[in-house]
Each structure stands twice: as structure tokens, then as C-alpha cells.
Amino acid sequence: MSSAALTAEGLQKRFGAVVAAENINVTVPKGARLSLIGTNGAGKTTFVNMVTGYLKPDAGTIHLGDRDITRLTPRQVTRLGVCRSFQIPQLCEQLTVFDNLLVAIGTAGRRFSFFQPAGGEGAEEEARELLDRFALDRYADQSVSELPGGVRKLVDIAMALARRPKVLLLDEPTSGVSSDEKFPIMDRVMQALQIEDVAIIFVEHDMEIVSRYADRVLAFYSGRIIADGPPDEVLRDAEVQRYVTGTVRA
């Protein structure tokens, strides 16, 4: 049985003359905290979309543990344990936080029924556990449309965790969040996920967040991985400073 949560080998993807992924090889161990960095169009989103089934690579394979998921649909990939939260949270605006979690729990276990409450037996206890883990208790009965941006992010990630994923992809988890909120929100997310044996892959443009919360960084440029290693090492790399962070010195 594979010790890796996710393995991508030889991924290639072109859109006409544009090379979006060129020979991408990545192994993500279970429990990893991996950050993807790069400017817009560098290949990060293409990689995430291939892992989640929204794009099919022109060549190469993707394995979740020992299971080949390369050609599966996004729904099949999600059911097997690859879940995603988005830069703009995908929430039911008019429902309360508690009801959003019930919907997530219900779809995760396909436990919807005309004869049971949303989510099925035990769903309310599971929803309250998620509220507690993400410190969302005081927002439980509020409509999502009334929530500040940082809280909406937490709800979205809590909903993704309801599926008990093996790999959780977070798309810019601190985007749209005020500077004084970003560290408390990431602290809460990492603390909530600490007890799960889940590999976290997060796309991030804030290098302070990358440095503090990633144990490994992949830097993308022009469809290629130009650096792979611990945050301090990658952020000191000359190519990364030139093409990603813009901090290279003459």
C-alpha cells in the first residue's frame, strides 16, 4: 500500500501553443502541508484542476494512494477523498451556517432522505463537532449572507472537511481576508485539521502565510516546477525570486 497520499507523474497539459504543465512530478506524503506558489498563469491552477478531475492531462498519471484517478470525473475524485475549497467560498447564501454543514454532511454520505432530517442520523452531532473545531459556534444560526469574509472561508473549509478527505486543496485561503485576520484564520484551520491524517495543498500568494504554515513549497513558472523544498530554501532560490516573488537583487 502506498505511503503517499497523492502522486503525480509526468503530467503534461497544453492549450494550443500555451504549455500549462510540462513534466510535472509530485509526491505528496500523508499529513503533508504543501504550498503552491507562482504568478497568475504559472500552472498552479492547472495542476489543481488536473488533480481534482476538472482537467484531463494530455499525458501522465495521478494516483490517490494506490488508486489511479487520472481519468475520473470530479465527482468520482471527490468521493474517493480529494476535496477542495475555493478562493470564493461556494456556500448556500440563504441557509444558516449549521444548515450549510448539514448539506455538506448529507452529500458526503449521500444520506439525504424524505424521512430523516438533512444529513441523516448523527448529522447534527457531526455538524456541531465541526462548528466547535472551527470556532464557529456563535455563527451557527446566522445566514451565510451576513457573515464576514474570514468566517465564510472557515465555513467553506469546514464543509470540505465534512467529506473526511485524504487530500484537501485550499485555493488562496487568506485571499479577501484582512491582514489582522489572516494569521488567526490559518491558525484555526491548521488546528482544526491537525487531528486528521489529511494532506493539505494550498495555493497562496502571501509569502508570510507560506513561510509560517507550509512544510514544503512548490514554485511554478511557465508550466514547470522551478523549485521544490522547505519554505526558506525555496524562497531564497534565485529563479523563485526572479519569477515569483520579485525580490531578486541585482
mmCIF file of C-alpha atoms in Angstrom:
data_model
loop_
_atom_site.group_PDB
_atom_site.id
_atom_site.type_symbol
_atom_site.label_atom_id
_atom_site.label_comp_id
_atom_site.label_asym_id
_atom_site.label_seq_id
_atom_site.Cartn_x
_atom_site.Cartn_y
_atom_site.Cartn_z
ATOM 1 C CA MET A 1 0.000 0.000 0.000
ATOM 2 C CA SER A 2 1.324 3.452 -0.966
ATOM 3 C CA SER A 3 2.663 5.687 1.806
ATOM 4 C CA ALA A 4 1.895 8.734 -0.352
ATOM 5 C CA ALA A 5 -1.463 10.484 -0.235
ATOM 6 C CA LEU A 6 -1.111 11.736 -3.812
ATOM 7 C CA THR A 7 1.332 11.041 -6.649
ATOM 8 C CA ALA A 8 1.511 12.877 -9.977
ATOM 9 C CA GLU A 9 3.911 11.572 -12.617
ATOM 10 C CA GLY A 10 4.837 13.155 -15.946
ATOM 11 C CA LEU A 11 1.820 15.464 -16.175
ATOM 12 C CA GLN A 12 1.592 17.381 -19.441
ATOM 13 C CA LYS A 13 -1.089 19.865 -20.490
ATOM 14 C CA ARG A 14 -1.253 22.271 -23.431
ATOM 15 C CA PHE A 15 -3.865 24.765 -24.542
ATOM 16 C CA GLY A 16 -2.913 25.324 -28.168
ATOM 17 C CA ALA A 17 0.584 26.816 -28.138
ATOM 18 C CA VAL A 18 0.443 27.521 -24.387
ATOM 19 C CA VAL A 19 2.245 24.999 -22.171
ATOM 20 C CA ALA A 20 0.232 24.869 -18.920
ATOM 21 C CA ALA A 21 2.011 21.826 -17.444
ATOM 22 C CA GLU A 22 5.335 20.363 -18.518
ATOM 23 C CA ASN A 23 6.514 17.099 -16.971
ATOM 24 C CA ILE A 24 5.057 17.748 -13.505
ATOM 25 C CA ASN A 25 6.199 15.153 -10.945
ATOM 26 C CA VAL A 26 4.942 15.492 -7.372
ATOM 27 C CA THR A 27 4.641 13.076 -4.463
ATOM 28 C CA VAL A 28 2.618 14.321 -1.501
ATOM 29 C CA PRO A 29 3.036 12.304 1.737
ATOM 30 C CA LYS A 30 0.121 11.725 4.084
ATOM 31 C CA GLY A 31 -0.251 14.618 6.508
ATOM 32 C CA ALA A 32 1.866 16.992 4.389
ATOM 33 C CA ARG A 33 1.409 20.779 4.423
ATOM 34 C CA LEU A 34 2.293 21.739 0.848
ATOM 35 C CA SER A 35 2.009 25.236 -0.615
ATOM 36 C CA LEU A 36 1.877 26.046 -4.335
ATOM 37 C CA ILE A 37 3.257 29.444 -5.340
ATOM 38 C CA GLY A 38 3.656 31.246 -8.653
ATOM 39 C CA THR A 39 2.306 34.210 -10.570
ATOM 40 C CA ASN A 40 -1.026 34.062 -12.396
ATOM 41 C CA GLY A 41 -0.753 31.663 -15.333
ATOM 42 C CA ALA A 42 2.258 29.834 -13.882
ATOM 43 C CA GLY A 43 0.475 26.452 -13.801
ATOM 44 C CA LYS A 44 -0.766 26.149 -10.204
ATOM 45 C CA THR A 45 -4.464 26.130 -11.076
ATOM 46 C CA THR A 46 -3.900 23.756 -13.995
ATOM 47 C CA PHE A 47 -2.217 21.320 -11.604
ATOM 48 C CA VAL A 48 -5.049 21.619 -9.059
ATOM 49 C CA ASN A 49 -7.679 21.187 -11.788
ATOM 50 C CA MET A 50 -5.976 18.029 -13.052
ATOM 51 C CA VAL A 51 -5.764 16.579 -9.532
ATOM 52 C CA THR A 52 -9.472 17.278 -8.926
ATOM 53 C CA GLY A 53 -10.623 15.918 -12.294
ATOM 54 C CA TYR A 54 -11.728 19.201 -13.864
ATOM 55 C CA LEU A 55 -8.977 18.901 -16.476
ATOM 56 C CA LYS A 56 -7.522 15.753 -18.013
ATOM 57 C CA PRO A 57 -3.767 15.739 -18.638
ATOM 58 C CA ASP A 58 -2.510 15.172 -22.174
ATOM 59 C CA ALA A 59 -0.007 12.720 -20.663
ATOM 60 C CA GLY A 60 0.960 11.408 -17.253
ATOM 61 C CA THR A 61 -0.871 9.831 -14.320
ATOM 62 C CA ILE A 62 -2.343 10.847 -10.964
ATOM 63 C CA HIS A 63 -2.735 8.368 -8.095
ATOM 64 C CA LEU A 64 -4.615 8.812 -4.840
ATOM 65 C CA GLY A 65 -2.788 6.298 -2.690
ATOM 66 C CA ASP A 66 -2.699 3.234 -4.968
ATOM 67 C CA ARG A 67 -5.783 4.256 -6.981
ATOM 68 C CA ASP A 68 -5.336 5.730 -10.470
ATOM 69 C CA ILE A 69 -7.683 8.740 -10.636
ATOM 70 C CA THR A 70 -6.310 10.293 -13.833
ATOM 71 C CA ARG A 71 -9.435 9.828 -15.953
ATOM 72 C CA LEU A 72 -12.118 10.012 -13.276
ATOM 73 C CA THR A 73 -14.774 12.728 -13.143
ATOM 74 C CA PRO A 74 -14.630 15.480 -10.490
ATOM 75 C CA ARG A 75 -17.490 13.818 -8.607
ATOM 76 C CA GLN A 76 -15.710 10.459 -8.565
ATOM 77 C CA VAL A 77 -12.454 12.085 -7.428
ATOM 78 C CA THR A 78 -14.267 13.881 -4.616
ATOM 79 C CA ARG A 79 -15.973 10.712 -3.434
ATOM 80 C CA LEU A 80 -12.614 8.938 -3.254
ATOM 81 C CA GLY A 81 -11.224 11.638 -0.969
ATOM 82 C CA VAL A 82 -9.860 14.666 -2.850
ATOM 83 C CA CYS A 83 -11.770 17.744 -1.691
ATOM 84 C CA ARG A 84 -11.389 21.417 -2.468
ATOM 85 C CA SER A 85 -12.314 24.802 -1.054
ATOM 86 C CA PHE A 86 -12.381 27.745 -3.438
ATOM 87 C CA GLN A 87 -10.958 31.270 -3.420
ATOM 88 C CA ILE A 88 -14.572 32.494 -3.436
ATOM 89 C CA PRO A 89 -16.404 30.270 -0.911
ATOM 90 C CA GLN A 90 -19.078 28.056 -2.506
ATOM 91 C CA LEU A 91 -21.850 28.349 0.078
ATOM 92 C CA CYS A 92 -25.652 28.320 0.206
ATOM 93 C CA GLU A 93 -26.093 32.026 0.895
ATOM 94 C CA GLN A 94 -29.600 31.944 2.365
ATOM 95 C CA LEU A 95 -29.030 28.987 4.668
ATOM 96 C CA THR A 96 -27.529 29.221 8.133
ATOM 97 C CA VAL A 97 -24.003 28.053 8.871
ATOM 98 C CA PHE A 98 -25.413 24.997 10.649
ATOM 99 C CA ASP A 99 -27.620 24.082 7.685
ATOM 100 C CA ASN A 100 -24.714 24.508 5.247
ATOM 101 C CA LEU A 101 -22.765 21.963 7.293
ATOM 102 C CA LEU A 102 -25.750 19.595 7.294
ATOM 103 C CA VAL A 103 -25.911 19.833 3.497
ATOM 104 C CA ALA A 104 -22.175 19.051 3.251
ATOM 105 C CA ILE A 105 -22.510 16.096 5.609
ATOM 106 C CA GLY A 106 -25.563 14.804 3.755
ATOM 107 C CA THR A 107 -23.888 14.936 0.346
ATOM 108 C CA ALA A 108 -20.716 13.406 1.751
ATOM 109 C CA GLY A 109 -22.518 10.298 2.911
ATOM 110 C CA ARG A 110 -25.349 10.502 0.363
ATOM 111 C CA ARG A 111 -27.687 10.374 3.343
ATOM 112 C CA PHE A 112 -30.493 12.632 2.121
ATOM 113 C CA SER A 113 -33.939 11.208 2.845
ATOM 114 C CA PHE A 114 -37.549 12.392 2.879
ATOM 115 C CA PHE A 115 -37.962 10.569 6.187
ATOM 116 C CA GLN A 116 -34.969 11.942 8.120
ATOM 117 C CA PRO A 117 -33.517 15.374 8.907
ATOM 118 C CA ALA A 118 -30.983 16.739 6.412
ATOM 119 C CA GLY A 119 -27.805 14.692 6.505
ATOM 120 C CA GLY A 120 -29.339 11.644 8.150
ATOM 121 C CA GLU A 121 -28.821 10.102 11.553
ATOM 122 C CA GLY A 122 -25.930 11.571 13.517
ATOM 123 C CA ALA A 123 -25.530 14.531 11.155
ATOM 124 C CA GLU A 124 -26.425 17.162 13.750
ATOM 125 C CA GLU A 125 -23.769 15.864 16.162
ATOM 126 C CA GLU A 126 -21.217 15.842 13.338
ATOM 127 C CA ALA A 127 -22.163 19.405 12.360
ATOM 128 C CA ARG A 128 -21.782 20.605 15.961
ATOM 129 C CA GLU A 129 -18.357 18.966 16.163
ATOM 130 C CA LEU A 130 -17.271 20.896 13.054
ATOM 131 C CA LEU A 131 -18.669 24.123 14.500
ATOM 132 C CA ASP A 132 -16.608 23.567 17.609
ATOM 133 C CA ARG A 133 -13.392 22.646 15.775
ATOM 134 C CA PHE A 134 -13.553 25.781 13.612
ATOM 135 C CA ALA A 135 -14.793 28.047 16.450
ATOM 136 C CA LEU A 136 -17.999 28.734 14.512
ATOM 137 C CA ASP A 137 -20.485 28.032 17.313
ATOM 138 C CA ARG A 138 -21.617 31.649 17.665
ATOM 139 C CA TYR A 139 -22.378 31.841 13.953
ATOM 140 C CA ALA A 140 -24.374 28.590 13.806
ATOM 141 C CA ASP A 141 -27.788 30.209 13.364
ATOM 142 C CA GLN A 142 -26.663 33.110 11.191
ATOM 143 C CA SER A 143 -27.362 33.244 7.484
ATOM 144 C CA VAL A 144 -24.183 32.842 5.448
ATOM 145 C CA SER A 145 -25.035 36.055 3.571
ATOM 146 C CA GLU A 146 -24.485 38.014 6.829
ATOM 147 C CA LEU A 147 -21.009 36.641 7.579
ATOM 148 C CA PRO A 148 -17.688 38.492 7.228
ATOM 149 C CA GLY A 149 -15.218 37.175 4.647
ATOM 150 C CA GLY A 150 -12.930 35.364 7.069
ATOM 151 C CA VAL A 151 -15.782 33.434 8.653
ATOM 152 C CA ARG A 152 -17.133 32.435 5.239
ATOM 153 C CA LYS A 153 -13.710 30.961 4.439
ATOM 154 C CA LEU A 154 -13.823 28.877 7.614
ATOM 155 C CA VAL A 155 -17.327 27.610 6.808
ATOM 156 C CA ASP A 156 -16.228 26.611 3.299
ATOM 157 C CA ILE A 157 -13.218 24.679 4.633
ATOM 158 C CA ALA A 158 -15.338 23.048 7.355
ATOM 159 C CA MET A 159 -17.767 21.891 4.653
ATOM 160 C CA ALA A 160 -14.889 20.383 2.643
ATOM 161 C CA LEU A 161 -13.677 18.568 5.762
ATOM 162 C CA ALA A 162 -17.150 17.072 6.234
ATOM 163 C CA ARG A 163 -16.270 14.645 3.446
ATOM 164 C CA ARG A 164 -13.323 13.362 5.526
ATOM 165 C CA PRO A 165 -10.832 13.847 2.679
ATOM 166 C CA LYS A 166 -7.454 12.236 2.216
ATOM 167 C CA VAL A 167 -6.240 15.303 0.296
ATOM 168 C CA LEU A 168 -7.637 18.793 0.910
ATOM 169 C CA LEU A 169 -6.898 21.564 -1.585
ATOM 170 C CA LEU A 170 -7.314 25.153 -0.390
ATOM 171 C CA ASP A 171 -7.396 27.879 -3.038
ATOM 172 C CA GLU A 172 -5.917 31.060 -1.524
ATOM 173 C CA PRO A 173 -7.389 30.552 1.957
ATOM 174 C CA THR A 174 -6.454 34.091 3.088
ATOM 175 C CA SER A 175 -7.492 35.976 -0.050
ATOM 176 C CA GLY A 176 -10.055 38.693 0.706
ATOM 177 C CA VAL A 177 -9.244 38.484 4.409
ATOM 178 C CA SER A 178 -7.923 41.498 6.317
ATOM 179 C CA SER A 179 -4.256 41.481 7.343
ATOM 180 C CA ASP A 180 -5.125 41.217 11.036
ATOM 181 C CA GLU A 181 -7.374 38.195 10.364
ATOM 182 C CA LYS A 182 -5.085 36.103 8.158
ATOM 183 C CA PHE A 183 -2.931 34.516 10.858
ATOM 184 C CA PRO A 184 -5.820 33.754 13.272
ATOM 185 C CA ILE A 185 -7.774 32.151 10.410
ATOM 186 C CA MET A 186 -4.848 29.984 9.290
ATOM 187 C CA ASP A 187 -4.101 29.078 12.916
ATOM 188 C CA ARG A 188 -7.698 27.927 13.276
ATOM 189 C CA VAL A 189 -7.629 25.949 10.021
ATOM 190 C CA MET A 190 -4.370 24.165 10.832
ATOM 191 C CA GLN A 191 -5.508 23.426 14.369
ATOM 192 C CA ALA A 192 -8.817 22.024 13.108
ATOM 193 C CA LEU A 193 -7.020 19.791 10.603
ATOM 194 C CA GLN A 194 -4.285 18.659 12.973
ATOM 195 C CA ILE A 195 -6.172 15.614 14.210
ATOM 196 C CA GLU A 196 -6.950 14.472 10.659
ATOM 197 C CA ASP A 197 -4.478 12.393 8.651
ATOM 198 C CA VAL A 198 -5.094 14.639 5.655
ATOM 199 C CA ALA A 199 -2.572 16.089 3.223
ATOM 200 C CA ILE A 200 -3.162 19.814 2.734
ATOM 201 C CA ILE A 201 -2.229 21.510 -0.528
ATOM 202 C CA PHE A 202 -2.811 25.254 -0.506
ATOM 203 C CA VAL A 203 -2.350 27.837 -3.250
ATOM 204 C CA GLU A 204 -1.129 31.098 -1.743
ATOM 205 C CA HIS A 205 0.313 34.451 -2.855
ATOM 206 C CA ASP A 206 1.102 35.701 0.654
ATOM 207 C CA MET A 207 4.668 34.634 1.391
ATOM 208 C CA GLU A 208 4.219 35.246 5.140
ATOM 209 C CA ILE A 209 1.483 32.604 5.136
ATOM 210 C CA VAL A 210 3.633 30.266 3.038
ATOM 211 C CA SER A 211 6.638 30.643 5.350
ATOM 212 C CA ARG A 212 4.629 30.091 8.514
ATOM 213 C CA TYR A 213 2.301 27.233 7.580
ATOM 214 C CA ALA A 214 3.902 25.138 4.800
ATOM 215 C CA ASP A 215 6.425 22.412 5.472
ATOM 216 C CA ARG A 216 7.161 22.218 1.729
ATOM 217 C CA VAL A 217 6.736 24.601 -1.213
ATOM 218 C CA LEU A 218 6.386 24.014 -4.949
ATOM 219 C CA ALA A 219 7.167 27.072 -7.074
ATOM 220 C CA PHE A 220 5.593 27.123 -10.549
ATOM 221 C CA TYR A 221 6.681 29.155 -13.549
ATOM 222 C CA SER A 222 5.536 28.802 -17.161
ATOM 223 C CA GLY A 223 4.008 25.366 -16.541
ATOM 224 C CA ARG A 224 7.097 23.972 -14.810
ATOM 225 C CA ILE A 225 8.138 23.398 -11.207
ATOM 226 C CA ILE A 226 11.245 25.538 -10.770
ATOM 227 C CA ALA A 227 11.812 24.806 -7.059
ATOM 228 C CA ASP A 228 10.644 22.178 -4.558
ATOM 229 C CA GLY A 229 11.675 22.123 -0.909
ATOM 230 C CA PRO A 230 11.313 23.724 2.525
ATOM 231 C CA PRO A 231 9.906 27.304 2.502
ATOM 232 C CA ASP A 232 13.143 29.077 3.483
ATOM 233 C CA GLU A 233 15.123 27.229 0.810
ATOM 234 C CA VAL A 234 12.577 27.805 -1.971
ATOM 235 C CA LEU A 235 12.036 31.487 -1.157
ATOM 236 C CA ARG A 236 15.816 32.071 -1.306
ATOM 237 C CA ASP A 237 16.068 30.391 -4.728
ATOM 238 C CA ALA A 238 17.253 32.841 -7.402
ATOM 239 C CA GLU A 239 14.689 31.717 -10.007
ATOM 240 C CA VAL A 240 11.866 31.961 -7.473
ATOM 241 C CA GLN A 241 12.950 35.465 -6.502
ATOM 242 C CA ARG A 242 13.151 36.478 -10.155
ATOM 243 C CA TYR A 243 9.957 34.889 -11.482
ATOM 244 C CA VAL A 244 7.652 34.503 -8.470
ATOM 245 C CA THR A 245 8.333 36.844 -5.559
ATOM 246 C CA GLY A 246 10.064 39.637 -7.479
ATOM 247 C CA THR A 247 12.648 40.083 -4.736
ATOM 248 C CA VAL A 248 15.796 39.328 -6.737
ATOM 249 C CA ARG A 249 18.602 41.792 -6.178
ATOM 250 C CA ALA A 250 20.996 42.973 -8.840
#
